[in-house]
């Protein structure tokens, strides 16, 4: 099977395409996250014949969320491969193709279903470079929607950021904006290591302004570098994916009450940009972490530990952690809202951090 994939990817049947995104002027544009992901895939497939896309409904249906719209027509079924509903099967094929020097992009219809393929992701992709003393490179991207959508129940709403970020050998990215989505996906496809790329279904249709630089085919967002979305001096708020938008809304509300919040878009969960986080906390002296995932062993817990280890003496108040409820996601809309962090939760946490101080006994 690997030989067949290789033959088709390197043979004469490849149909290269020129990306439509290269025609933009220098003026800023607005594009959706869906368009950003689509253009990144298009350009990387056009630039490198070793890149191919595989997953359920990525071809004829043009993607369950239309991320792969138009790619089958441009590149053909040799490089946009529809698969049966068998995550373990097509993920294993993808990892084998990556062993052979190709660059697969594996789409999961939801990351909850990546559990069917976790053996290939962890034991085969993540560990092979180390176990082979660097002789085996596994340039593969596992991508798809992660975390809560709306009314889809517990088995479609899990955030896997902390799960995969706990595994050495993987890189884990979580875009928020169109700039993030486009730049990080390009970086992920070009990276020689396996990358888990966690999108959010509710962000696909969101529109963000992007510069001409972002629309350039050479644009990439460096892996492992967070972005300060909003500067502030009173409290640091870290977030990733959809929660970045909530944090920015909370910062606007806090500003009206005289609290200046600095919002950090993590972008990269592994590697984590500890330097940017700690530098911000040393400036603001307070920290609020925000995530959709479960609180125990979460991304916020890791950030908390990093700050305690490196910047404890700078904290003027206990760290506040905002996370999803410690239960499987409810189906009922009212319970679902209670199970996921909301803007008002972030506002309350930031106020608590700003209005209370570390007890003198603890500070001493």
Short mmCIF file of C-alpha atoms in Angstrom, two decimals:
data_model
loop_
_atom_site.label_atom_id
_atom_site.label_comp_id
_atom_site.label_asym_id
_atom_site.label_seq_id
_atom_site.Cartn_x
_atom_site.Cartn_y
_atom_site.Cartn_z
CA UNK A 1 0.00 0.00 0.00
CA UNK A 2 2.83 2.40 0.84
CA UNK A 3 4.41 1.74 -2.53
CA UNK A 4 1.12 2.53 -4.27
CA UNK A 5 0.76 5.80 -2.37
CA UNK A 6 4.33 6.73 -3.19
CA UNK A 7 3.92 5.89 -6.87
CA UNK A 8 0.81 8.00 -7.16
CA UNK A 9 2.29 10.94 -5.28
CA UNK A 10 5.50 11.04 -7.31
CA UNK A 11 4.15 9.88 -10.67
CA UNK A 12 2.98 11.81 -13.71
CA UNK A 13 -0.66 11.87 -12.64
CA UNK A 14 -0.13 14.80 -10.26
CA UNK A 15 -2.08 17.87 -11.26
CA UNK A 16 -0.44 20.95 -9.74
CA UNK A 17 -2.49 24.05 -9.13
CA UNK A 18 -1.74 27.71 -8.61
CA UNK A 19 -3.40 29.00 -5.48
CA UNK A 20 -5.96 31.75 -5.96
CA UNK A 21 -4.76 33.38 -2.73
CA UNK A 22 -1.59 34.67 -4.35
CA UNK A 23 -3.46 37.35 -6.24
CA UNK A 24 -4.29 39.51 -3.24
CA UNK A 25 -3.14 43.11 -3.12
CA UNK A 26 -1.20 44.55 -0.19
CA UNK A 27 -4.41 45.84 1.42
CA UNK A 28 -5.77 43.95 4.44
CA UNK A 29 -8.48 41.39 3.72
CA UNK A 30 -11.00 39.52 5.79
CA UNK A 31 -11.23 35.75 5.46
CA UNK A 32 -12.84 32.99 7.47
CA UNK A 33 -10.89 30.36 9.38
CA UNK A 34 -12.30 27.82 6.90
CA UNK A 35 -10.86 29.77 3.96
CA UNK A 36 -7.54 30.15 5.75
CA UNK A 37 -7.22 26.41 6.28
CA UNK A 38 -8.31 25.65 2.73
CA UNK A 39 -5.79 28.07 1.22
CA UNK A 40 -2.98 26.70 3.38
CA UNK A 41 -3.71 23.14 2.24
CA UNK A 42 -4.00 24.28 -1.37
CA UNK A 43 -0.69 26.10 -1.39
CA UNK A 44 1.25 23.39 0.41
CA UNK A 45 -0.12 20.70 -1.92
CA UNK A 46 0.77 22.85 -4.90
CA UNK A 47 4.30 23.51 -3.62
CA UNK A 48 5.14 19.95 -2.57
CA UNK A 49 3.87 16.86 -4.45
CA UNK A 50 4.61 14.71 -1.38
CA UNK A 51 1.73 16.35 0.52
CA UNK A 52 -1.59 14.53 0.33
CA UNK A 53 -4.89 14.66 2.24
CA UNK A 54 -6.74 11.62 3.52
CA UNK A 55 -9.86 11.10 5.62
CA UNK A 56 -13.61 10.63 5.62
CA UNK A 57 -15.51 12.76 3.08
CA UNK A 58 -12.50 14.95 2.25
CA UNK A 59 -12.92 14.39 -1.51
CA UNK A 60 -16.28 14.00 -3.19
CA UNK A 61 -18.13 15.76 -0.37
CA UNK A 62 -15.33 18.39 -0.17
CA UNK A 63 -14.90 17.92 3.56
CA UNK A 64 -17.44 17.50 6.33
CA UNK A 65 -16.79 21.18 7.16
CA UNK A 66 -15.76 22.15 3.61
CA UNK A 67 -12.12 22.66 4.58
CA UNK A 68 -11.02 20.66 1.52
CA UNK A 69 -13.41 22.38 -0.90
CA UNK A 70 -12.08 22.32 -4.45
CA UNK A 71 -8.99 20.25 -3.68
CA UNK A 72 -10.22 17.04 -5.29
CA UNK A 73 -10.85 18.84 -8.58
CA UNK A 74 -7.35 20.35 -8.52
CA UNK A 75 -5.28 17.42 -7.33
CA UNK A 76 -7.35 14.38 -8.13
CA UNK A 77 -8.21 11.27 -6.10
CA UNK A 78 -4.53 10.26 -5.95
CA UNK A 79 -3.82 13.08 -3.47
CA UNK A 80 -7.25 13.72 -1.94
CA UNK A 81 -8.26 10.30 -0.68
CA UNK A 82 -11.74 9.48 0.61
CA UNK A 83 -11.64 6.67 3.17
CA UNK A 84 -14.11 4.35 4.85
CA UNK A 85 -15.15 5.10 8.43
CA UNK A 86 -12.05 3.48 9.90
CA UNK A 87 -9.77 5.91 11.72
CA UNK A 88 -7.38 3.16 12.79
CA UNK A 89 -7.03 2.04 9.18
CA UNK A 90 -6.39 5.30 7.38
CA UNK A 91 -4.25 6.73 10.21
CA UNK A 92 -2.04 3.67 10.07
CA UNK A 93 -1.72 4.03 6.30
CA UNK A 94 -0.82 7.70 6.80
CA UNK A 95 1.89 6.95 9.35
CA UNK A 96 3.35 4.29 7.04
CA UNK A 97 3.37 6.77 4.16
CA UNK A 98 5.19 9.28 6.37
CA UNK A 99 7.80 6.61 7.18
CA UNK A 100 8.27 6.32 3.42
CA UNK A 101 8.97 10.05 2.97
CA UNK A 102 5.52 11.38 2.05
CA UNK A 103 3.73 14.15 3.99
CA UNK A 104 0.20 13.01 4.83
CA UNK A 105 -2.46 15.30 6.28
CA UNK A 106 -4.93 13.08 8.12
CA UNK A 107 -8.35 14.59 8.80
CA UNK A 108 -10.51 13.37 11.67
CA UNK A 109 -14.16 14.36 11.42
CA UNK A 110 -13.82 15.08 15.13
CA UNK A 111 -10.80 14.55 17.35
CA UNK A 112 -12.95 12.42 19.63
CA UNK A 113 -12.66 9.74 16.95
CA UNK A 114 -8.88 9.96 16.99
CA UNK A 115 -9.18 7.65 19.99
CA UNK A 116 -9.72 4.88 17.44
CA UNK A 117 -6.25 5.66 16.06
CA UNK A 118 -4.37 6.66 19.21
CA UNK A 119 -2.02 3.67 18.96
CA UNK A 120 -0.79 4.87 15.56
CA UNK A 121 -0.54 8.49 16.73
CA UNK A 122 1.32 7.76 19.96
CA UNK A 123 3.17 4.45 19.55
CA UNK A 124 3.93 4.69 15.82
CA UNK A 125 4.17 8.40 14.96
CA UNK A 126 5.27 10.12 18.18
CA UNK A 127 7.89 7.62 19.36
CA UNK A 128 9.57 6.46 16.15
CA UNK A 129 12.10 9.26 15.75
CA UNK A 130 13.43 8.72 19.28
CA UNK A 131 13.34 4.93 19.12
CA UNK A 132 15.25 4.96 15.83
CA UNK A 133 17.93 7.38 17.10
CA UNK A 134 16.71 9.98 14.61
CA UNK A 135 16.82 7.67 11.60
CA UNK A 136 13.05 7.71 11.06
CA UNK A 137 11.29 11.00 10.48
CA UNK A 138 7.49 11.08 10.61
CA UNK A 139 6.26 14.25 8.83
CA UNK A 140 2.51 13.85 9.33
CA UNK A 141 -0.30 16.19 10.40
CA UNK A 142 -3.37 14.97 12.28
CA UNK A 143 -6.04 17.65 12.01
CA UNK A 144 -9.75 18.24 12.58
CA UNK A 145 -12.23 19.88 14.97
CA UNK A 146 -11.52 19.57 18.68
CA UNK A 147 -13.47 20.48 21.80
CA UNK A 148 -17.07 21.48 22.25
CA UNK A 149 -19.32 22.38 19.31
CA UNK A 150 -23.03 22.85 20.06
CA UNK A 151 -25.49 20.15 21.06
CA UNK A 152 -23.40 17.21 19.95
CA UNK A 153 -23.08 15.39 23.27
CA UNK A 154 -20.17 14.01 25.27
CA UNK A 155 -18.65 11.83 22.55
CA UNK A 156 -18.15 14.78 20.17
CA UNK A 157 -17.14 17.54 22.60
CA UNK A 158 -13.91 16.51 24.29
CA UNK A 159 -10.84 18.77 24.19
CA UNK A 160 -7.74 16.66 23.60
CA UNK A 161 -5.13 19.41 23.95
CA UNK A 162 -3.76 18.19 27.26
CA UNK A 163 -3.96 14.50 26.23
CA UNK A 164 -1.72 14.86 23.21
CA UNK A 165 0.44 17.62 24.71
CA UNK A 166 1.51 15.20 27.45
CA UNK A 167 3.21 12.95 24.89
CA UNK A 168 6.85 13.64 23.90
CA UNK A 169 7.43 13.34 20.18
CA UNK A 170 4.27 15.21 19.21
CA UNK A 171 3.80 18.89 18.52
CA UNK A 172 0.33 20.20 19.38
CA UNK A 173 -1.10 23.37 17.82
CA UNK A 174 -4.43 25.11 18.43
CA UNK A 175 -5.27 28.07 16.14
CA UNK A 176 -7.71 30.84 17.01
CA UNK A 177 -7.79 33.34 14.14
CA UNK A 178 -7.50 33.08 10.37
CA UNK A 179 -3.86 34.14 10.68
CA UNK A 180 -3.24 31.36 13.18
CA UNK A 181 -5.02 28.77 11.06
CA UNK A 182 -3.20 29.62 7.86
CA UNK A 183 0.27 30.17 9.32
CA UNK A 184 0.24 27.27 11.77
CA UNK A 185 -1.12 24.73 9.27
CA UNK A 186 1.60 25.64 6.81
CA UNK A 187 4.21 25.28 9.54
CA UNK A 188 2.72 21.93 10.60
CA UNK A 189 2.81 20.50 7.07
CA UNK A 190 6.43 21.61 6.60
CA UNK A 191 7.55 20.27 9.98
CA UNK A 192 9.54 17.00 10.00
CA UNK A 193 7.76 15.74 13.14
CA UNK A 194 4.17 14.57 13.75
CA UNK A 195 1.84 17.46 14.53
CA UNK A 196 -1.58 17.32 16.17
CA UNK A 197 -3.55 20.27 14.78
CA UNK A 198 -6.62 21.09 16.90
CA UNK A 199 -9.21 23.23 15.13
CA UNK A 200 -12.60 24.33 16.45
CA UNK A 201 -15.84 23.70 14.59
CA UNK A 202 -17.48 26.89 15.87
CA UNK A 203 -14.57 29.00 14.57
CA UNK A 204 -14.66 27.72 10.97
CA UNK A 205 -17.15 30.38 9.87
CA UNK A 206 -15.63 33.22 11.91
CA UNK A 207 -14.10 36.07 9.89
CA UNK A 208 -10.81 37.76 10.81
CA UNK A 209 -8.77 40.51 9.12
CA UNK A 210 -5.46 39.37 7.67
CA UNK A 211 -2.59 41.35 6.18
CA UNK A 212 -0.95 40.92 2.81
CA UNK A 213 1.96 39.24 4.60
CA UNK A 214 -0.36 36.54 5.95
CA UNK A 215 -1.75 35.90 2.47
CA UNK A 216 1.72 35.44 0.99
CA UNK A 217 2.47 31.83 0.10
CA UNK A 218 5.69 31.91 2.14
CA UNK A 219 3.91 32.95 5.37
CA UNK A 220 4.32 30.68 8.40
CA UNK A 221 3.64 31.05 12.11
CA UNK A 222 6.57 29.67 14.12
CA UNK A 223 5.71 26.62 16.20
CA UNK A 224 6.26 27.17 19.91
CA UNK A 225 5.65 30.92 19.93
CA UNK A 226 2.61 32.48 21.62
CA UNK A 227 1.05 35.77 20.51
CA UNK A 228 0.11 38.64 22.78
CA UNK A 229 -3.31 39.55 21.36
CA UNK A 230 -3.85 42.44 23.77
CA UNK A 231 -1.31 44.13 26.02
CA UNK A 232 -2.12 44.93 29.63
CA UNK A 233 -0.53 45.62 32.99
CA UNK A 234 -2.87 44.31 35.72
CA UNK A 235 -3.53 40.64 34.95
CA UNK A 236 -2.38 38.03 32.42
CA UNK A 237 -5.01 35.82 30.75
CA UNK A 238 -3.80 32.80 28.78
CA UNK A 239 -6.11 30.98 26.37
CA UNK A 240 -6.14 28.95 23.17
CA UNK A 241 -8.55 28.19 20.33
CA UNK A 242 -12.09 29.55 20.82
CA UNK A 243 -11.32 30.67 24.37
CA UNK A 244 -9.01 33.40 23.03
CA UNK A 245 -12.08 35.22 21.71
CA UNK A 246 -13.78 34.88 25.08
CA UNK A 247 -10.67 36.20 26.82
CA UNK A 248 -10.56 39.23 24.52
CA UNK A 249 -14.23 39.98 25.22
CA UNK A 250 -13.55 39.66 28.94
CA UNK A 251 -10.62 42.07 28.60
CA UNK A 252 -12.91 44.65 27.01
CA UNK A 253 -15.35 44.38 29.91
CA UNK A 254 -12.53 44.59 32.45
CA UNK A 255 -11.11 47.69 30.74
CA UNK A 256 -14.39 49.53 31.37
CA UNK A 257 -13.88 48.81 35.07
CA UNK A 258 -10.31 50.05 35.10
CA UNK A 259 -8.56 46.65 34.89
CA UNK A 260 -5.95 46.29 32.16
CA UNK A 261 -5.75 42.63 31.05
CA UNK A 262 -3.02 41.15 28.88
CA UNK A 263 -4.37 38.34 26.68
CA UNK A 264 -1.98 35.66 25.44
CA UNK A 265 -3.02 33.41 22.55
CA UNK A 266 -0.98 30.28 23.22
CA UNK A 267 -1.19 28.98 19.64
CA UNK A 268 1.25 26.18 20.49
CA UNK A 269 0.36 23.82 23.33
CA UNK A 270 3.45 21.67 22.87
CA UNK A 271 6.02 23.17 22.78
CA UNK A 272 4.60 25.73 25.20
CA UNK A 273 5.94 29.28 25.08
CA UNK A 274 6.86 29.50 28.75
CA UNK A 275 9.07 32.55 28.20
CA UNK A 276 6.22 34.74 26.93
CA UNK A 277 3.88 33.57 29.69
CA UNK A 278 6.38 34.15 32.48
CA UNK A 279 7.47 37.52 31.11
CA UNK A 280 3.85 38.64 31.11
CA UNK A 281 3.21 37.40 34.66
CA UNK A 282 6.34 39.17 35.87
CA UNK A 283 4.83 42.36 34.49
CA UNK A 284 1.22 41.96 35.63
CA UNK A 285 1.84 39.87 38.79
CA UNK A 286 -1.41 37.96 38.28
CA UNK A 287 -2.52 35.04 36.12
CA UNK A 288 -5.79 33.58 34.85
CA UNK A 289 -5.66 30.47 32.64
CA UNK A 290 -8.61 29.59 30.40
CA UNK A 291 -9.37 26.33 28.55
CA UNK A 292 -12.35 24.20 27.52
CA UNK A 293 -10.79 20.95 28.66
CA UNK A 294 -11.13 19.18 31.98
CA UNK A 295 -9.43 20.93 34.92
CA UNK A 296 -7.41 17.98 36.25
CA UNK A 297 -4.03 17.57 34.48
CA UNK A 298 -5.04 20.32 32.05
CA UNK A 299 -3.10 22.88 30.02
CA UNK A 300 -3.83 25.48 32.69
CA UNK A 301 -2.32 23.22 35.33
CA UNK A 302 0.91 23.01 33.32
CA UNK A 303 1.01 26.79 32.87
CA UNK A 304 0.36 27.20 36.59
CA UNK A 305 3.30 24.94 37.40
CA UNK A 306 5.59 26.80 35.01
CA UNK A 307 4.77 30.13 36.64
CA UNK A 308 5.18 28.75 40.16
CA UNK A 309 8.55 27.27 39.21
CA UNK A 310 9.89 30.33 37.39
CA UNK A 311 7.98 33.40 38.59
CA UNK A 312 6.45 32.57 41.98
CA UNK A 313 8.05 35.58 43.66
CA UNK A 314 6.29 37.92 41.23
CA UNK A 315 2.73 36.72 41.99
CA UNK A 316 0.59 39.14 43.99
CA UNK A 317 -2.43 36.81 44.08
CA UNK A 318 -3.21 33.10 43.69
CA UNK A 319 -3.43 31.83 40.12
CA UNK A 320 -7.00 31.45 38.82
CA UNK A 321 -7.80 28.45 36.59
CA UNK A 322 -10.89 28.50 34.37
CA UNK A 323 -11.70 25.17 32.70
CA UNK A 324 -14.58 23.02 31.56
CA UNK A 325 -16.67 21.21 34.14
CA UNK A 326 -15.18 17.96 35.43
CA UNK A 327 -17.94 15.89 33.77
CA UNK A 328 -18.61 14.48 30.29
CA UNK A 329 -20.24 17.16 28.16
CA UNK A 330 -24.03 17.33 28.75
CA UNK A 331 -26.35 17.32 25.74
CA UNK A 332 -28.97 19.77 27.06
CA UNK A 333 -28.19 23.33 25.94
CA UNK A 334 -28.57 24.88 29.40
CA UNK A 335 -26.25 22.31 30.99
CA UNK A 336 -23.82 22.52 28.09
CA UNK A 337 -23.40 26.25 28.70
CA UNK A 338 -22.67 25.61 32.37
CA UNK A 339 -20.06 23.00 31.44
CA UNK A 340 -18.01 25.31 29.19
CA UNK A 341 -16.19 28.50 30.32
CA UNK A 342 -18.05 31.71 29.54
CA UNK A 343 -16.90 35.32 29.26
CA UNK A 344 -18.40 36.17 32.64
CA UNK A 345 -16.37 33.39 34.27
CA UNK A 346 -13.15 34.95 32.98
CA UNK A 347 -14.21 38.41 34.14
CA UNK A 348 -14.96 37.16 37.66
CA UNK A 349 -11.66 35.28 37.86
CA UNK A 350 -9.67 38.32 36.73
CA UNK A 351 -11.41 40.49 39.31
CA UNK A 352 -10.65 37.98 42.04
CA UNK A 353 -7.00 38.00 41.02
CA UNK A 354 -6.85 41.78 41.01
CA UNK A 355 -8.79 42.44 44.20
CA UNK A 356 -7.15 39.90 46.49
CA UNK A 357 -3.50 39.50 47.33
CA UNK A 358 -1.29 36.66 48.42
CA UNK A 359 -1.60 36.34 52.23
CA UNK A 360 1.34 37.90 54.02
CA UNK A 361 2.25 34.59 55.69
CA UNK A 362 2.46 32.90 52.30
CA UNK A 363 4.41 35.80 50.83
CA UNK A 364 6.91 35.60 53.67
#
